């Protein structure tokens, strides 16, 4: 058995090959039948002729419809006219399933394609995105393994909020109200005391009521935490990680990026270090960019889009004012009280936030004051408090939305296409 990719590489030219896959396109003239077949490695044109197969068989093949499954055998020839440059001349075949009709035809709307996602994932566009996604997941892990981090896991059913109460998914746990994890951060902080440098890749859940191009209710969260790290130390690992992932995608998935019509020069330009701007510096830029934001305003999707069109690299925004972050765990900068030792990484071309991170409060007194200020019960957070009671150390971490990263790398319109089975405010199927 051969793969279509082997044919496309030229290594089977002039030889007999057997491939199996699905009908991608088909047209017949009565005496000749052209079937473009796809497998996961590509598409190739095959041709059957009445002359060599006889009347019955050519009729049977001509009657096939899109996405029917089959295997074919025959000699491979170079053929400049067919897409990909090769053609297989069918001498024998086997049909596994003949379809009556395939529900996806041209010009279907977005909602229909989401309803029929289980079939739409076979499209060349989705297949390309999923191959890139696979590279991104691997590259993230590889990068952190190479940097001496350990991979670990936290629970998804939890009784403490990390990112504020407004986006918690509540869950009835044998009569006790708990929630789905918004982040694995606090558990990574626990593991950090044993392993010093840790990372995880896990789903995170956010009850986001808004329907935007960048929000999912269940998304894949890649998070890391490192002992002895200050905010700036963490940012240095992150920018190298982003550069590494993009290099890997450019190396392994150039074909897929081109299929998605991605401008490669935009990605080739992504090299560390990335620019850093304090939130206050950013606000001073606003008049120049014709934006009406002022110090103390939150940055939402629209604001980030307007800001990041001015950059051709990701940009770190640091030192957000305490008042605009809903989270209690960031350490305040002792040199500029009222501002946090935290950062967001905003992707260029209008994509906006892909990472949130920073230095954690590690002093017990400071943490207790913050919990009080955010009306949180220290009892609920007893284990998080314990980390600051026994052998506390300075540390930092971050969370990267992998679907958001893929959304940007692929240059997609909506994040929903960056994940196989998107979960949004009104979608739980398929
Ligand atoms: O900025 P966030 O909320 O930060 C945290 O959860 C921290 N606890 C992470 C940490 O320091 N360990 O989320 C981190 C990232 C965002 O920058 C964004 O990329 C992604 O997670 N994200 C979402 N992605 C898709 N849909 C959503 N609803 C998302 N919410 C956050
Ligand atoms: Mg954030």
mmCIF file with all atom_site columns, C-alpha atoms in Angstrom, residues 212-393:
data_model
loop_
_atom_site.group_PDB
_atom_site.id
_atom_site.type_symbol
_atom_site.label_atom_id
_atom_site.label_alt_id
_atom_site.label_comp_id
_atom_site.label_asym_id
_atom_site.label_entity_id
_atom_site.label_seq_id
_atom_site.pdbx_PDB_ins_code
_atom_site.Cartn_x
_atom_site.Cartn_y
_atom_site.Cartn_z
_atom_site.occupancy
_atom_site.B_iso_or_equiv
_atom_site.pdbx_formal_charge
_atom_site.auth_seq_id
_atom_site.auth_comp_id
_atom_site.auth_asym_id
_atom_site.auth_atom_id
_atom_site.pdbx_PDB_model_num
ATOM 1   C CA . UNK A 1 212 ? -16.729 36.974 19.407 1.00 0.00 ? 212 UNK A CA 1
ATOM 2   C CA . UNK A 1 213 ? -14.146 35.842 16.886 1.00 0.00 ? 213 UNK A CA 1
ATOM 3   C CA . UNK A 1 214 ? -11.741 34.941 19.695 1.00 0.00 ? 214 UNK A CA 1
ATOM 4   C CA . UNK A 1 215 ? -13.722 33.327 22.501 1.00 0.00 ? 215 UNK A CA 1
ATOM 5   C CA . UNK A 1 216 ? -14.424 29.670 23.098 1.00 0.00 ? 216 UNK A CA 1
ATOM 6   C CA . UNK A 1 217 ? -16.142 28.264 26.177 1.00 0.00 ? 217 UNK A CA 1
ATOM 7   C CA . UNK A 1 218 ? -13.724 25.318 26.166 1.00 0.00 ? 218 UNK A CA 1
ATOM 8   C CA . UNK A 1 219 ? -10.221 26.016 24.910 1.00 0.00 ? 219 UNK A CA 1
ATOM 9   C CA . UNK A 1 220 ? -6.764  24.418 25.048 1.00 0.00 ? 220 UNK A CA 1
ATOM 10  C CA . UNK A 1 221 ? -4.548  26.135 27.540 1.00 0.00 ? 221 UNK A CA 1
ATOM 11  C CA . UNK A 1 222 ? -0.768  25.713 27.603 1.00 0.00 ? 222 UNK A CA 1
ATOM 12  C CA . UNK A 1 223 ? 0.582   26.975 30.912 1.00 0.00 ? 223 UNK A CA 1
ATOM 13  C CA . UNK A 1 224 ? 3.971   27.083 32.601 1.00 0.00 ? 224 UNK A CA 1
ATOM 14  C CA . UNK A 1 225 ? 5.302   28.091 35.990 1.00 0.00 ? 225 UNK A CA 1
ATOM 15  C CA . UNK A 1 226 ? 8.937   28.569 37.061 1.00 0.00 ? 226 UNK A CA 1
ATOM 16  C CA . UNK A 1 227 ? 10.546  29.036 40.453 1.00 0.00 ? 227 UNK A CA 1
ATOM 17  C CA . UNK A 1 228 ? 12.966  31.943 40.982 1.00 0.00 ? 228 UNK A CA 1
ATOM 18  C CA . UNK A 1 229 ? 11.662  33.663 37.827 1.00 0.00 ? 229 UNK A CA 1
ATOM 19  C CA . UNK A 1 230 ? 10.759  37.364 37.714 1.00 0.00 ? 230 UNK A CA 1
ATOM 20  C CA . UNK A 1 231 ? 8.231   38.740 35.222 1.00 0.00 ? 231 UNK A CA 1
ATOM 21  C CA . UNK A 1 232 ? 10.956  39.563 32.686 1.00 0.00 ? 232 UNK A CA 1
ATOM 22  C CA . UNK A 1 233 ? 12.535  36.063 32.977 1.00 0.00 ? 233 UNK A CA 1
ATOM 23  C CA . UNK A 1 234 ? 9.223   34.477 32.064 1.00 0.00 ? 234 UNK A CA 1
ATOM 24  C CA . UNK A 1 235 ? 8.731   36.805 29.107 1.00 0.00 ? 235 UNK A CA 1
ATOM 25  C CA . UNK A 1 236 ? 12.128  35.766 27.756 1.00 0.00 ? 236 UNK A CA 1
ATOM 26  C CA . UNK A 1 237 ? 11.126  32.070 27.724 1.00 0.00 ? 237 UNK A CA 1
ATOM 27  C CA . UNK A 1 238 ? 7.795   32.948 26.132 1.00 0.00 ? 238 UNK A CA 1
ATOM 28  C CA . UNK A 1 239 ? 9.159   34.939 23.207 1.00 0.00 ? 239 UNK A CA 1
ATOM 29  C CA . UNK A 1 240 ? 11.646  32.187 22.397 1.00 0.00 ? 240 UNK A CA 1
ATOM 30  C CA . UNK A 1 241 ? 8.849   29.615 22.660 1.00 0.00 ? 241 UNK A CA 1
ATOM 31  C CA . UNK A 1 242 ? 6.640   31.545 20.206 1.00 0.00 ? 242 UNK A CA 1
ATOM 32  C CA . UNK A 1 243 ? 9.557   31.944 17.800 1.00 0.00 ? 243 UNK A CA 1
ATOM 33  C CA . UNK A 1 244 ? 10.317  28.208 18.083 1.00 0.00 ? 244 UNK A CA 1
ATOM 34  C CA . UNK A 1 245 ? 6.717   27.145 17.420 1.00 0.00 ? 245 UNK A CA 1
ATOM 35  C CA . UNK A 1 246 ? 6.470   29.388 14.367 1.00 0.00 ? 246 UNK A CA 1
ATOM 36  C CA . UNK A 1 247 ? 9.810   28.113 12.994 1.00 0.00 ? 247 UNK A CA 1
ATOM 37  C CA . UNK A 1 248 ? 8.538   24.532 13.395 1.00 0.00 ? 248 UNK A CA 1
ATOM 38  C CA . UNK A 1 249 ? 5.267   25.322 11.601 1.00 0.00 ? 249 UNK A CA 1
ATOM 39  C CA . UNK A 1 250 ? 7.145   27.070 8.784  1.00 0.00 ? 250 UNK A CA 1
ATOM 40  C CA . UNK A 1 251 ? 9.398   24.081 8.427  1.00 0.00 ? 251 UNK A CA 1
ATOM 41  C CA . UNK A 1 252 ? 6.806   21.318 8.616  1.00 0.00 ? 252 UNK A CA 1
ATOM 42  C CA . UNK A 1 253 ? 3.650   22.962 7.267  1.00 0.00 ? 253 UNK A CA 1
ATOM 43  C CA . UNK A 1 254 ? 4.603   25.372 4.499  1.00 0.00 ? 254 UNK A CA 1
ATOM 44  C CA . UNK A 1 255 ? 2.269   23.590 2.092  1.00 0.00 ? 255 UNK A CA 1
ATOM 45  C CA . UNK A 1 256 ? -0.644  23.883 4.525  1.00 0.00 ? 256 UNK A CA 1
ATOM 46  C CA . UNK A 1 257 ? 0.028   27.579 5.183  1.00 0.00 ? 257 UNK A CA 1
ATOM 47  C CA . UNK A 1 258 ? 0.040   28.225 1.440  1.00 0.00 ? 258 UNK A CA 1
ATOM 48  C CA . UNK A 1 259 ? -3.193  26.302 1.036  1.00 0.00 ? 259 UNK A CA 1
ATOM 49  C CA . UNK A 1 260 ? -4.704  28.645 3.643  1.00 0.00 ? 260 UNK A CA 1
ATOM 50  C CA . UNK A 1 261 ? -3.305  31.568 1.615  1.00 0.00 ? 261 UNK A CA 1
ATOM 51  C CA . UNK A 1 262 ? -1.262  32.699 4.603  1.00 0.00 ? 262 UNK A CA 1
ATOM 52  C CA . UNK A 1 263 ? 1.305   35.395 3.882  1.00 0.00 ? 263 UNK A CA 1
ATOM 53  C CA . UNK A 1 264 ? 4.485   33.564 4.960  1.00 0.00 ? 264 UNK A CA 1
ATOM 54  C CA . UNK A 1 265 ? 6.541   36.740 5.255  1.00 0.00 ? 265 UNK A CA 1
ATOM 55  C CA . UNK A 1 266 ? 4.337   37.766 8.194  1.00 0.00 ? 266 UNK A CA 1
ATOM 56  C CA . UNK A 1 267 ? 5.419   34.634 10.069 1.00 0.00 ? 267 UNK A CA 1
ATOM 57  C CA . UNK A 1 268 ? 9.035   34.600 8.916  1.00 0.00 ? 268 UNK A CA 1
ATOM 58  C CA . UNK A 1 269 ? 9.385   37.979 10.566 1.00 0.00 ? 269 UNK A CA 1
ATOM 59  C CA . UNK A 1 270 ? 8.514   36.627 14.037 1.00 0.00 ? 270 UNK A CA 1
ATOM 60  C CA . UNK A 1 271 ? 11.862  36.576 15.828 1.00 0.00 ? 271 UNK A CA 1
ATOM 61  C CA . UNK A 1 272 ? 12.644  37.196 19.485 1.00 0.00 ? 272 UNK A CA 1
ATOM 62  C CA . UNK A 1 273 ? 13.058  39.567 21.213 1.00 0.00 ? 273 UNK A CA 1
ATOM 63  C CA . UNK A 1 274 ? 9.586   41.088 21.016 1.00 0.00 ? 274 UNK A CA 1
ATOM 64  C CA . UNK A 1 275 ? 8.948   44.718 21.902 1.00 0.00 ? 275 UNK A CA 1
ATOM 65  C CA . UNK A 1 276 ? 7.831   45.504 25.474 1.00 0.00 ? 276 UNK A CA 1
ATOM 66  C CA . UNK A 1 277 ? 5.603   48.380 26.452 1.00 0.00 ? 277 UNK A CA 1
ATOM 67  C CA . UNK A 1 278 ? 4.250   49.361 29.788 1.00 0.00 ? 278 UNK A CA 1
ATOM 68  C CA . UNK A 1 279 ? 0.503   49.868 29.844 1.00 0.00 ? 279 UNK A CA 1
ATOM 69  C CA . UNK A 1 280 ? 1.142   53.538 30.708 1.00 0.00 ? 280 UNK A CA 1
ATOM 70  C CA . UNK A 1 281 ? 3.440   53.953 27.686 1.00 0.00 ? 281 UNK A CA 1
ATOM 71  C CA . UNK A 1 282 ? 0.838   52.347 25.482 1.00 0.00 ? 282 UNK A CA 1
ATOM 72  C CA . UNK A 1 283 ? -1.757  54.829 26.665 1.00 0.00 ? 283 UNK A CA 1
ATOM 73  C CA . UNK A 1 284 ? 0.527   57.712 25.721 1.00 0.00 ? 284 UNK A CA 1
ATOM 74  C CA . UNK A 1 285 ? 0.496   56.391 22.134 1.00 0.00 ? 285 UNK A CA 1
ATOM 75  C CA . UNK A 1 286 ? -3.262  56.606 21.877 1.00 0.00 ? 286 UNK A CA 1
ATOM 76  C CA . UNK A 1 287 ? -3.599  60.152 20.474 1.00 0.00 ? 287 UNK A CA 1
ATOM 77  C CA . UNK A 1 288 ? -0.957  59.364 17.823 1.00 0.00 ? 288 UNK A CA 1
ATOM 78  C CA . UNK A 1 289 ? -2.929  56.285 16.718 1.00 0.00 ? 289 UNK A CA 1
ATOM 79  C CA . UNK A 1 290 ? -6.208  58.168 16.835 1.00 0.00 ? 290 UNK A CA 1
ATOM 80  C CA . UNK A 1 291 ? -7.607  55.974 19.615 1.00 0.00 ? 291 UNK A CA 1
ATOM 81  C CA . UNK A 1 292 ? -9.622  57.423 22.482 1.00 0.00 ? 292 UNK A CA 1
ATOM 82  C CA . UNK A 1 293 ? -8.251  55.178 25.260 1.00 0.00 ? 293 UNK A CA 1
ATOM 83  C CA . UNK A 1 294 ? -6.920  56.655 28.493 1.00 0.00 ? 294 UNK A CA 1
ATOM 84  C CA . UNK A 1 295 ? -5.074  55.342 31.556 1.00 0.00 ? 295 UNK A CA 1
ATOM 85  C CA . UNK A 1 296 ? -7.379  53.005 33.489 1.00 0.00 ? 296 UNK A CA 1
ATOM 86  C CA . UNK A 1 297 ? -9.383  51.794 30.482 1.00 0.00 ? 297 UNK A CA 1
ATOM 87  C CA . UNK A 1 298 ? -9.553  48.054 29.942 1.00 0.00 ? 298 UNK A CA 1
ATOM 88  C CA . UNK A 1 299 ? -8.361  46.603 26.651 1.00 0.00 ? 299 UNK A CA 1
ATOM 89  C CA . UNK A 1 300 ? -11.015 44.477 24.977 1.00 0.00 ? 300 UNK A CA 1
ATOM 90  C CA . UNK A 1 301 ? -10.916 42.687 21.627 1.00 0.00 ? 301 UNK A CA 1
ATOM 91  C CA . UNK A 1 302 ? -11.662 45.852 19.631 1.00 0.00 ? 302 UNK A CA 1
ATOM 92  C CA . UNK A 1 303 ? -9.026  47.932 21.406 1.00 0.00 ? 303 UNK A CA 1
ATOM 93  C CA . UNK A 1 304 ? -6.396  45.212 21.013 1.00 0.00 ? 304 UNK A CA 1
ATOM 94  C CA . UNK A 1 305 ? -7.190  44.907 17.335 1.00 0.00 ? 305 UNK A CA 1
ATOM 95  C CA . UNK A 1 306 ? -6.758  48.650 16.847 1.00 0.00 ? 306 UNK A CA 1
ATOM 96  C CA . UNK A 1 307 ? -3.453  48.583 18.775 1.00 0.00 ? 307 UNK A CA 1
ATOM 97  C CA . UNK A 1 308 ? -1.860  45.507 17.211 1.00 0.00 ? 308 UNK A CA 1
ATOM 98  C CA . UNK A 1 309 ? -2.298  46.603 13.594 1.00 0.00 ? 309 UNK A CA 1
ATOM 99  C CA . UNK A 1 310 ? 0.575   48.975 14.457 1.00 0.00 ? 310 UNK A CA 1
ATOM 100 C CA . UNK A 1 311 ? 2.941   46.022 15.111 1.00 0.00 ? 311 UNK A CA 1
ATOM 101 C CA . UNK A 1 312 ? 4.494   43.371 12.873 1.00 0.00 ? 312 UNK A CA 1
ATOM 102 C CA . UNK A 1 313 ? 5.711   41.307 15.838 1.00 0.00 ? 313 UNK A CA 1
ATOM 103 C CA . UNK A 1 314 ? 3.909   40.250 18.989 1.00 0.00 ? 314 UNK A CA 1
ATOM 104 C CA . UNK A 1 315 ? 4.168   42.920 21.701 1.00 0.00 ? 315 UNK A CA 1
ATOM 105 C CA . UNK A 1 316 ? 4.344   42.475 25.465 1.00 0.00 ? 316 UNK A CA 1
ATOM 106 C CA . UNK A 1 317 ? 2.199   44.904 27.409 1.00 0.00 ? 317 UNK A CA 1
ATOM 107 C CA . UNK A 1 318 ? 3.332   44.988 31.046 1.00 0.00 ? 318 UNK A CA 1
ATOM 108 C CA . UNK A 1 319 ? 2.392   46.770 34.280 1.00 0.00 ? 319 UNK A CA 1
ATOM 109 C CA . UNK A 1 320 ? -1.379  46.863 33.942 1.00 0.00 ? 320 UNK A CA 1
ATOM 110 C CA . UNK A 1 321 ? -3.064  48.916 36.678 1.00 0.00 ? 321 UNK A CA 1
ATOM 111 C CA . UNK A 1 322 ? -4.414  46.831 39.561 1.00 0.00 ? 322 UNK A CA 1
ATOM 112 C CA . UNK A 1 323 ? -7.938  48.087 38.944 1.00 0.00 ? 323 UNK A CA 1
ATOM 113 C CA . UNK A 1 324 ? -8.379  46.588 35.481 1.00 0.00 ? 324 UNK A CA 1
ATOM 114 C CA . UNK A 1 325 ? -7.271  43.007 36.204 1.00 0.00 ? 325 UNK A CA 1
ATOM 115 C CA . UNK A 1 326 ? -9.986  40.848 37.773 1.00 0.00 ? 326 UNK A CA 1
ATOM 116 C CA . UNK A 1 327 ? -7.378  38.499 39.224 1.00 0.00 ? 327 UNK A CA 1
ATOM 117 C CA . UNK A 1 328 ? -5.900  38.700 42.719 1.00 0.00 ? 328 UNK A CA 1
ATOM 118 C CA . UNK A 1 329 ? -2.686  36.709 42.331 1.00 0.00 ? 329 UNK A CA 1
ATOM 119 C CA . UNK A 1 330 ? -0.436  39.186 40.444 1.00 0.00 ? 330 UNK A CA 1
ATOM 120 C CA . UNK A 1 331 ? 2.340   40.789 42.445 1.00 0.00 ? 331 UNK A CA 1
ATOM 121 C CA . UNK A 1 332 ? 2.294   44.578 42.608 1.00 0.00 ? 332 UNK A CA 1
ATOM 122 C CA . UNK A 1 333 ? 5.474   46.294 41.453 1.00 0.00 ? 333 UNK A CA 1
ATOM 123 C CA . UNK A 1 334 ? 7.091   47.725 44.619 1.00 0.00 ? 334 UNK A CA 1
ATOM 124 C CA . UNK A 1 335 ? 8.643   50.431 42.417 1.00 0.00 ? 335 UNK A CA 1
ATOM 125 C CA . UNK A 1 336 ? 5.351   51.560 40.891 1.00 0.00 ? 336 UNK A CA 1
ATOM 126 C CA . UNK A 1 337 ? 2.617   50.752 43.410 1.00 0.00 ? 337 UNK A CA 1
ATOM 127 C CA . UNK A 1 338 ? -0.787  50.369 41.785 1.00 0.00 ? 338 UNK A CA 1
ATOM 128 C CA . UNK A 1 339 ? 0.780   48.600 38.783 1.00 0.00 ? 339 UNK A CA 1
ATOM 129 C CA . UNK A 1 340 ? 1.218   44.843 38.429 1.00 0.00 ? 340 UNK A CA 1
ATOM 130 C CA . UNK A 1 341 ? 4.295   42.826 37.533 1.00 0.00 ? 341 UNK A CA 1
ATOM 131 C CA . UNK A 1 342 ? 2.300   41.108 34.824 1.00 0.00 ? 342 UNK A CA 1
ATOM 132 C CA . UNK A 1 343 ? 2.164   40.918 31.054 1.00 0.00 ? 343 UNK A CA 1
ATOM 133 C CA . UNK A 1 344 ? -0.088  40.110 28.157 1.00 0.00 ? 344 UNK A CA 1
ATOM 134 C CA . UNK A 1 345 ? 1.367   39.137 24.804 1.00 0.00 ? 345 UNK A CA 1
ATOM 135 C CA . UNK A 1 346 ? -0.624  40.641 21.939 1.00 0.00 ? 346 UNK A CA 1
ATOM 136 C CA . UNK A 1 347 ? -0.305  39.012 18.518 1.00 0.00 ? 347 UNK A CA 1
ATOM 137 C CA . UNK A 1 348 ? 0.116   41.375 15.545 1.00 0.00 ? 348 UNK A CA 1
ATOM 138 C CA . UNK A 1 349 ? -2.169  41.960 12.527 1.00 0.00 ? 349 UNK A CA 1
ATOM 139 C CA . UNK A 1 350 ? -5.109  42.726 14.804 1.00 0.00 ? 350 UNK A CA 1
ATOM 140 C CA . UNK A 1 351 ? -5.202  39.340 16.559 1.00 0.00 ? 351 UNK A CA 1
ATOM 141 C CA . UNK A 1 352 ? -4.561  40.582 20.107 1.00 0.00 ? 352 UNK A CA 1
ATOM 142 C CA . UNK A 1 353 ? -4.014  38.726 23.391 1.00 0.00 ? 353 UNK A CA 1
ATOM 143 C CA . UNK A 1 354 ? -2.645  35.203 23.123 1.00 0.00 ? 354 UNK A CA 1
ATOM 144 C CA . UNK A 1 355 ? -0.805  35.039 26.470 1.00 0.00 ? 355 UNK A CA 1
ATOM 145 C CA . UNK A 1 356 ? -1.491  36.291 29.986 1.00 0.00 ? 356 UNK A CA 1
ATOM 146 C CA . UNK A 1 357 ? 1.140   35.898 32.669 1.00 0.00 ? 357 UNK A CA 1
ATOM 147 C CA . UNK A 1 358 ? 3.296   37.471 35.324 1.00 0.00 ? 358 UNK A CA 1
ATOM 148 C CA . UNK A 1 359 ? 4.987   37.288 38.688 1.00 0.00 ? 359 UNK A CA 1
ATOM 149 C CA . UNK A 1 360 ? 2.895   35.836 41.507 1.00 0.00 ? 360 UNK A CA 1
ATOM 150 C CA . UNK A 1 361 ? 2.429   37.233 44.971 1.00 0.00 ? 361 UNK A CA 1
ATOM 151 C CA . UNK A 1 362 ? 4.723   35.117 47.086 1.00 0.00 ? 362 UNK A CA 1
ATOM 152 C CA . UNK A 1 363 ? 4.605   36.956 50.412 1.00 0.00 ? 363 UNK A CA 1
ATOM 153 C CA . UNK A 1 364 ? 2.026   35.600 52.875 1.00 0.00 ? 364 UNK A CA 1
ATOM 154 C CA . UNK A 1 365 ? 0.913   38.949 54.257 1.00 0.00 ? 365 UNK A CA 1
ATOM 155 C CA . UNK A 1 366 ? 0.487   40.411 50.781 1.00 0.00 ? 366 UNK A CA 1
ATOM 156 C CA . UNK A 1 367 ? -1.570  37.414 49.662 1.00 0.00 ? 367 UNK A CA 1
ATOM 157 C CA . UNK A 1 368 ? -3.868  37.548 52.686 1.00 0.00 ? 368 UNK A CA 1
ATOM 158 C CA . UNK A 1 369 ? -4.506  41.250 52.101 1.00 0.00 ? 369 UNK A CA 1
ATOM 159 C CA . UNK A 1 370 ? -5.296  40.637 48.431 1.00 0.00 ? 370 UNK A CA 1
ATOM 160 C CA . UNK A 1 371 ? -7.718  37.785 49.172 1.00 0.00 ? 371 UNK A CA 1
ATOM 161 C CA . UNK A 1 372 ? -9.509  40.096 51.585 1.00 0.00 ? 372 UNK A CA 1
ATOM 162 C CA . UNK A 1 373 ? -9.609  42.933 49.069 1.00 0.00 ? 373 UNK A CA 1
ATOM 163 C CA . UNK A 1 374 ? -11.154 40.595 46.460 1.00 0.00 ? 374 UNK A CA 1
ATOM 164 C CA . UNK A 1 375 ? -13.710 39.281 49.014 1.00 0.00 ? 375 UNK A CA 1
ATOM 165 C CA . UNK A 1 376 ? -12.326 35.766 48.789 1.00 0.00 ? 376 UNK A CA 1
ATOM 166 C CA . UNK A 1 377 ? -12.412 33.366 51.715 1.00 0.00 ? 377 UNK A CA 1
ATOM 167 C CA . UNK A 1 378 ? -8.866  32.286 52.741 1.00 0.00 ? 378 UNK A CA 1
ATOM 168 C CA . UNK A 1 379 ? -10.382 28.980 53.901 1.00 0.00 ? 379 UNK A CA 1
ATOM 169 C CA . UNK A 1 380 ? -11.346 28.153 50.313 1.00 0.00 ? 380 UNK A CA 1
ATOM 170 C CA . UNK A 1 381 ? -7.791  28.889 49.229 1.00 0.00 ? 381 UNK A CA 1
ATOM 171 C CA . UNK A 1 382 ? -6.093  27.193 52.242 1.00 0.00 ? 382 UNK A CA 1
ATOM 172 C CA . UNK A 1 383 ? -3.732  25.179 50.052 1.00 0.00 ? 383 UNK A CA 1
ATOM 173 C CA . UNK A 1 384 ? -2.767  28.172 47.929 1.00 0.00 ? 384 UNK A CA 1
ATOM 174 C CA . UNK A 1 385 ? -2.084  30.094 51.151 1.00 0.00 ? 385 UNK A CA 1
ATOM 175 C CA . UNK A 1 386 ? 0.034   27.191 52.450 1.00 0.00 ? 386 UNK A CA 1
ATOM 176 C CA . UNK A 1 387 ? 2.392   27.652 49.502 1.00 0.00 ? 387 UNK A CA 1
ATOM 177 C CA . UNK A 1 388 ? 3.207   31.094 50.944 1.00 0.00 ? 388 UNK A CA 1
ATOM 178 C CA . UNK A 1 389 ? 3.470   29.718 54.486 1.00 0.00 ? 389 UNK A CA 1
ATOM 179 C CA . UNK A 1 390 ? 6.057   27.024 53.832 1.00 0.00 ? 390 UNK A CA 1
ATOM 180 C CA . UNK A 1 391 ? 9.213   27.820 51.896 1.00 0.00 ? 391 UNK A CA 1
ATOM 181 C CA . UNK A 1 392 ? 7.758   30.422 49.584 1.00 0.00 ? 392 UNK A CA 1
ATOM 182 C CA . UNK A 1 393 ? 9.932   31.679 46.728 1.00 0.00 ? 393 UNK A CA 1
#
